[in-house]
Amino acid sequence: MKHYPLERKEAVIQKMMPPTNMSISCLAAETGITQSTLYNWRKQAKSRGVAVPGDGKNAEQWSSVDKFAVVLETSALNTAELAEYCRKKGLFAEQIEQWKRACMGANASADEQEKQYKLLSRADKKRIKQLEVDLRRKEHALAETAALLVLRKKANAIWGEIEDE
């Protein structure tokens, strides 16, 4: 297994991030490093909390996990530091602010979604109970009808068919 210097590894990871945002297949062809090694480096960087898509997508196409990682990274930065971060990553401050609002909105609506789910769940349980009652009633009616048919056949076998007068 080949070992790469830390500087080279960081430089390749930097190429995975914006503004270049190169895909792993392109990086493998350009650098001669295997794709599996690049995937491992990306996974390690993500586990450290770095937003590293490495899939050739622009920032608007990133996954919600990557966007959330950027929001976390920038939450404690002041305006000047945020501007520097955005220049370095190839992002816009407005994008990060939009992602931040989306994250906050998702958490706020979770309570509302839970309430809606409970209401629907309660209504579904009530409907299921009613359907079970109907099913039991129909099963009893079917069993009674089957019993009557069997009795009619036995009666007809014993006494014969009743003729209309």
PDB file of C-alpha atoms in Angstrom:
ATOM      1  CA  MET A   1       0.000   0.000   0.000  1.00  0.00           C
ATOM      2  CA  LYS A   2       1.378   3.354  -1.039  1.00  0.00           C
ATOM      3  CA  HIS A   3       1.646   6.184   1.498  1.00  0.00           C
ATOM      4  CA  TYR A   4       1.162   9.759   0.382  1.00  0.00           C
ATOM      5  CA  PRO A   5       2.516  12.819   2.145  1.00  0.00           C
ATOM      6  CA  LEU A   6      -0.018  14.745   4.214  1.00  0.00           C
ATOM      7  CA  GLU A   7       0.456  17.858   2.047  1.00  0.00           C
ATOM      8  CA  ARG A   8      -0.425  15.928  -1.121  1.00  0.00           C
ATOM      9  CA  LYS A   9      -3.438  14.367   0.553  1.00  0.00           C
ATOM     10  CA  GLU A  10      -4.699  17.787   1.706  1.00  0.00           C
ATOM     11  CA  ALA A  11      -4.117  19.258  -1.764  1.00  0.00           C
ATOM     12  CA  VAL A  12      -6.137  16.487  -3.400  1.00  0.00           C
ATOM     13  CA  ILE A  13      -8.942  16.863  -0.842  1.00  0.00           C
ATOM     14  CA  GLN A  14      -8.903  20.615  -1.543  1.00  0.00           C
ATOM     15  CA  LYS A  15      -9.501  19.833  -5.229  1.00  0.00           C
ATOM     16  CA  MET A  16     -12.612  17.875  -4.214  1.00  0.00           C
ATOM     17  CA  MET A  17     -14.013  21.000  -2.560  1.00  0.00           C
ATOM     18  CA  PRO A  18     -15.332  24.124  -4.259  1.00  0.00           C
ATOM     19  CA  PRO A  19     -14.511  26.063  -6.319  1.00  0.00           C
ATOM     20  CA  THR A  20     -12.887  23.273  -8.395  1.00  0.00           C
ATOM     21  CA  ASN A  21     -15.187  20.556  -6.990  1.00  0.00           C
ATOM     22  CA  MET A  22     -13.660  17.813  -9.118  1.00  0.00           C
ATOM     23  CA  SER A  23     -15.196  14.372  -9.172  1.00  0.00           C
ATOM     24  CA  ILE A  24     -13.226  11.447  -7.804  1.00  0.00           C
ATOM     25  CA  SER A  25     -12.948   9.781 -11.205  1.00  0.00           C
ATOM     26  CA  CYS A  26     -11.411  12.950 -12.711  1.00  0.00           C
ATOM     27  CA  LEU A  27      -9.028  13.297  -9.758  1.00  0.00           C
ATOM     28  CA  ALA A  28      -7.963   9.665 -10.074  1.00  0.00           C
ATOM     29  CA  ALA A  29      -7.165  10.165 -13.745  1.00  0.00           C
ATOM     30  CA  GLU A  30      -5.318  13.428 -13.091  1.00  0.00           C
ATOM     31  CA  THR A  31      -3.304  12.403 -10.033  1.00  0.00           C
ATOM     32  CA  GLY A  32      -2.815   8.666 -10.607  1.00  0.00           C
ATOM     33  CA  ILE A  33      -4.214   7.880  -7.147  1.00  0.00           C
ATOM     34  CA  THR A  34      -6.715   5.028  -7.092  1.00  0.00           C
ATOM     35  CA  GLN A  35     -10.387   5.837  -6.725  1.00  0.00           C
ATOM     36  CA  SER A  36     -10.722   3.677  -3.625  1.00  0.00           C
ATOM     37  CA  THR A  37      -7.968   5.696  -1.916  1.00  0.00           C
ATOM     38  CA  LEU A  38      -9.696   8.936  -2.879  1.00  0.00           C
ATOM     39  CA  TYR A  39     -13.048   7.649  -1.571  1.00  0.00           C
ATOM     40  CA  ASN A  40     -11.345   6.718   1.717  1.00  0.00           C
ATOM     41  CA  TRP A  41      -9.766  10.176   1.995  1.00  0.00           C
ATOM     42  CA  ARG A  42     -13.130  11.793   1.312  1.00  0.00           C
ATOM     43  CA  LYS A  43     -14.807   9.584   3.921  1.00  0.00           C
ATOM     44  CA  GLN A  44     -12.132  10.490   6.491  1.00  0.00           C
ATOM     45  CA  ALA A  45     -12.534  14.192   5.731  1.00  0.00           C
ATOM     46  CA  LYS A  46     -16.313  13.922   6.083  1.00  0.00           C
ATOM     47  CA  SER A  47     -15.936  12.128   9.411  1.00  0.00           C
ATOM     48  CA  ARG A  48     -13.902  15.135  10.603  1.00  0.00           C
ATOM     49  CA  GLY A  49     -16.894  17.317   9.652  1.00  0.00           C
ATOM     50  CA  VAL A  50     -15.462  18.819   6.471  1.00  0.00           C
ATOM     51  CA  ALA A  51     -17.950  19.324   3.642  1.00  0.00           C
ATOM     52  CA  VAL A  52     -16.273  17.469   0.787  1.00  0.00           C
ATOM     53  CA  PRO A  53     -18.702  16.435  -1.944  1.00  0.00           C
ATOM     54  CA  GLY A  54     -16.079  15.219  -4.449  1.00  0.00           C
ATOM     55  CA  ASP A  55     -18.811  14.285  -6.879  1.00  0.00           C
ATOM     56  CA  GLY A  56     -18.530  17.111  -9.392  1.00  0.00           C
ATOM     57  CA  LYS A  57     -21.787  18.723  -8.285  1.00  0.00           C
ATOM     58  CA  ASN A  58     -22.124  22.430  -7.673  1.00  0.00           C
ATOM     59  CA  ALA A  59     -23.059  23.685  -4.213  1.00  0.00           C
ATOM     60  CA  GLU A  60     -26.799  23.742  -4.908  1.00  0.00           C
ATOM     61  CA  GLN A  61     -26.712  20.031  -5.781  1.00  0.00           C
ATOM     62  CA  TRP A  62     -24.951  18.983  -2.572  1.00  0.00           C
ATOM     63  CA  SER A  63     -26.649  16.608  -0.198  1.00  0.00           C
ATOM     64  CA  SER A  64     -28.383  17.999   2.857  1.00  0.00           C
ATOM     65  CA  VAL A  65     -25.668  16.455   5.042  1.00  0.00           C
ATOM     66  CA  ASP A  66     -22.948  18.442   3.256  1.00  0.00           C
ATOM     67  CA  LYS A  67     -24.975  21.637   3.421  1.00  0.00           C
ATOM     68  CA  PHE A  68     -25.590  21.096   7.125  1.00  0.00           C
ATOM     69  CA  ALA A  69     -21.848  20.550   7.670  1.00  0.00           C
ATOM     70  CA  VAL A  70     -21.148  23.927   6.038  1.00  0.00           C
ATOM     71  CA  VAL A  71     -23.790  25.595   8.239  1.00  0.00           C
ATOM     72  CA  LEU A  72     -22.138  24.081  11.321  1.00  0.00           C
ATOM     73  CA  GLU A  73     -18.653  25.128  10.209  1.00  0.00           C
ATOM     74  CA  THR A  74     -19.743  28.716   9.625  1.00  0.00           C
ATOM     75  CA  SER A  75     -22.061  29.173  12.609  1.00  0.00           C
ATOM     76  CA  ALA A  76     -19.396  30.738  14.835  1.00  0.00           C
ATOM     77  CA  LEU A  77     -17.699  32.859  12.147  1.00  0.00           C
ATOM     78  CA  ASN A  78     -18.012  36.632  12.002  1.00  0.00           C
ATOM     79  CA  THR A  79     -18.670  38.475   8.727  1.00  0.00           C
ATOM     80  CA  ALA A  80     -15.016  38.806   7.702  1.00  0.00           C
ATOM     81  CA  GLU A  81     -14.236  35.175   8.525  1.00  0.00           C
ATOM     82  CA  LEU A  82     -17.387  34.069   6.696  1.00  0.00           C
ATOM     83  CA  ALA A  83     -16.345  36.039   3.602  1.00  0.00           C
ATOM     84  CA  GLU A  84     -12.896  34.413   3.707  1.00  0.00           C
ATOM     85  CA  TYR A  85     -14.486  30.970   4.150  1.00  0.00           C
ATOM     86  CA  CYS A  86     -16.804  31.595   1.189  1.00  0.00           C
ATOM     87  CA  ARG A  87     -13.932  32.705  -1.047  1.00  0.00           C
ATOM     88  CA  LYS A  88     -11.909  29.650  -0.064  1.00  0.00           C
ATOM     89  CA  LYS A  89     -14.793  27.223  -0.655  1.00  0.00           C
ATOM     90  CA  GLY A  90     -16.266  28.943  -3.701  1.00  0.00           C
ATOM     91  CA  LEU A  91     -19.577  29.605  -2.000  1.00  0.00           C
ATOM     92  CA  PHE A  92     -21.752  32.638  -1.452  1.00  0.00           C
ATOM     93  CA  ALA A  93     -22.742  33.928   1.976  1.00  0.00           C
ATOM     94  CA  GLU A  94     -26.349  34.049   0.750  1.00  0.00           C
ATOM     95  CA  GLN A  95     -26.245  30.320  -0.017  1.00  0.00           C
ATOM     96  CA  ILE A  96     -25.053  29.532   3.484  1.00  0.00           C
ATOM     97  CA  GLU A  97     -27.722  31.799   4.990  1.00  0.00           C
ATOM     98  CA  GLN A  98     -30.379  30.076   2.892  1.00  0.00           C
ATOM     99  CA  TRP A  99     -29.150  26.650   4.025  1.00  0.00           C
ATOM    100  CA  LYS A 100     -29.169  27.848   7.630  1.00  0.00           C
ATOM    101  CA  ARG A 101     -32.805  28.999   7.320  1.00  0.00           C
ATOM    102  CA  ALA A 102     -33.722  25.652   5.751  1.00  0.00           C
ATOM    103  CA  CYS A 103     -32.111  23.774   8.643  1.00  0.00           C
ATOM    104  CA  MET A 104     -33.920  25.909  11.192  1.00  0.00           C
ATOM    105  CA  GLY A 105     -37.197  25.564   9.316  1.00  0.00           C
ATOM    106  CA  ALA A 106     -36.856  21.802   9.148  1.00  0.00           C
ATOM    107  CA  ASN A 107     -36.566  21.572  12.910  1.00  0.00           C
ATOM    108  CA  ALA A 108     -39.453  23.969  13.479  1.00  0.00           C
ATOM    109  CA  SER A 109     -41.766  22.030  11.216  1.00  0.00           C
ATOM    110  CA  ALA A 110     -40.835  18.704  12.825  1.00  0.00           C
ATOM    111  CA  ASP A 111     -43.141  19.453  15.761  1.00  0.00           C
ATOM    112  CA  GLU A 112     -45.959  20.373  13.408  1.00  0.00           C
ATOM    113  CA  GLN A 113     -45.373  17.221  11.382  1.00  0.00           C
ATOM    114  CA  GLU A 114     -45.445  15.130  14.551  1.00  0.00           C
ATOM    115  CA  LYS A 115     -48.786  16.656  15.598  1.00  0.00           C
ATOM    116  CA  GLN A 116     -50.205  16.012  12.123  1.00  0.00           C
ATOM    117  CA  TYR A 117     -48.903  12.445  12.242  1.00  0.00           C
ATOM    118  CA  LYS A 118     -50.557  11.837  15.615  1.00  0.00           C
ATOM    119  CA  LEU A 119     -53.892  13.154  14.323  1.00  0.00           C
ATOM    120  CA  LEU A 120     -53.700  10.959  11.234  1.00  0.00           C
ATOM    121  CA  SER A 121     -52.621   8.006  13.329  1.00  0.00           C
ATOM    122  CA  ARG A 122     -55.578   8.473  15.670  1.00  0.00           C
ATOM    123  CA  ALA A 123     -57.984   8.702  12.713  1.00  0.00           C
ATOM    124  CA  ASP A 124     -56.421   5.618  11.110  1.00  0.00           C
ATOM    125  CA  LYS A 125     -56.776   3.608  14.332  1.00  0.00           C
ATOM    126  CA  LYS A 126     -60.438   4.592  14.591  1.00  0.00           C
ATOM    127  CA  ARG A 127     -61.053   3.586  10.964  1.00  0.00           C
ATOM    128  CA  ILE A 128     -59.235   0.265  11.469  1.00  0.00           C
ATOM    129  CA  LYS A 129     -61.377  -0.499  14.514  1.00  0.00           C
ATOM    130  CA  GLN A 130     -64.558   0.248  12.535  1.00  0.00           C
ATOM    131  CA  LEU A 131     -63.403  -1.931   9.635  1.00  0.00           C
ATOM    132  CA  GLU A 132     -62.622  -4.798  12.030  1.00  0.00           C
ATOM    133  CA  VAL A 133     -66.139  -4.553  13.502  1.00  0.00           C
ATOM    134  CA  ASP A 134     -67.632  -4.617   9.984  1.00  0.00           C
ATOM    135  CA  LEU A 135     -65.439  -7.571   9.043  1.00  0.00           C
ATOM    136  CA  ARG A 136     -66.522  -9.563  12.125  1.00  0.00           C
ATOM    137  CA  ARG A 137     -70.198  -8.805  11.387  1.00  0.00           C
ATOM    138  CA  LYS A 138     -69.801  -9.952   7.770  1.00  0.00           C
ATOM    139  CA  GLU A 139     -67.942 -13.105   8.812  1.00  0.00           C
ATOM    140  CA  HIS A 140     -70.777 -13.994  11.194  1.00  0.00           C
ATOM    141  CA  ALA A 141     -73.365 -13.321   8.470  1.00  0.00           C
ATOM    142  CA  LEU A 142     -71.427 -15.471   6.014  1.00  0.00           C
ATOM    143  CA  ALA A 143     -71.110 -18.299   8.545  1.00  0.00           C
ATOM    144  CA  GLU A 144     -74.852 -18.119   9.284  1.00  0.00           C
ATOM    145  CA  THR A 145     -75.693 -18.175   5.562  1.00  0.00           C
ATOM    146  CA  ALA A 146     -73.392 -21.163   5.019  1.00  0.00           C
ATOM    147  CA  ALA A 147     -75.040 -22.988   7.947  1.00  0.00           C
ATOM    148  CA  LEU A 148     -78.524 -22.287   6.531  1.00  0.00           C
ATOM    149  CA  LEU A 149     -77.501 -23.634   3.126  1.00  0.00           C
ATOM    150  CA  VAL A 150     -76.143 -26.802   4.673  1.00  0.00           C
ATOM    151  CA  LEU A 151     -79.340 -27.256   6.713  1.00  0.00           C
ATOM    152  CA  ARG A 152     -81.507 -26.683   3.617  1.00  0.00           C
ATOM    153  CA  LYS A 153     -79.554 -29.329   1.688  1.00  0.00           C
ATOM    154  CA  LYS A 154     -79.936 -31.811   4.565  1.00  0.00           C
ATOM    155  CA  ALA A 155     -83.637 -31.033   4.895  1.00  0.00           C
ATOM    156  CA  ASN A 156     -84.109 -31.465   1.142  1.00  0.00           C
ATOM    157  CA  ALA A 157     -82.218 -34.748   1.272  1.00  0.00           C
ATOM    158  CA  ILE A 158     -84.458 -36.026   4.099  1.00  0.00           C
ATOM    159  CA  TRP A 159     -87.891 -34.724   3.024  1.00  0.00           C
ATOM    160  CA  GLY A 160     -87.328 -33.911  -0.621  1.00  0.00           C
ATOM    161  CA  GLU A 161     -87.886 -30.687  -2.522  1.00  0.00           C
ATOM    162  CA  ILE A 162     -90.869 -28.543  -1.513  1.00  0.00           C
ATOM    163  CA  GLU A 163     -93.082 -28.092  -4.492  1.00  0.00           C
ATOM    164  CA  ASP A 164     -95.026 -24.936  -5.125  1.00  0.00           C
ATOM    165  CA  GLU A 165     -98.781 -25.464  -5.069  1.00  0.00           C
TER     166      GLU A 165
END
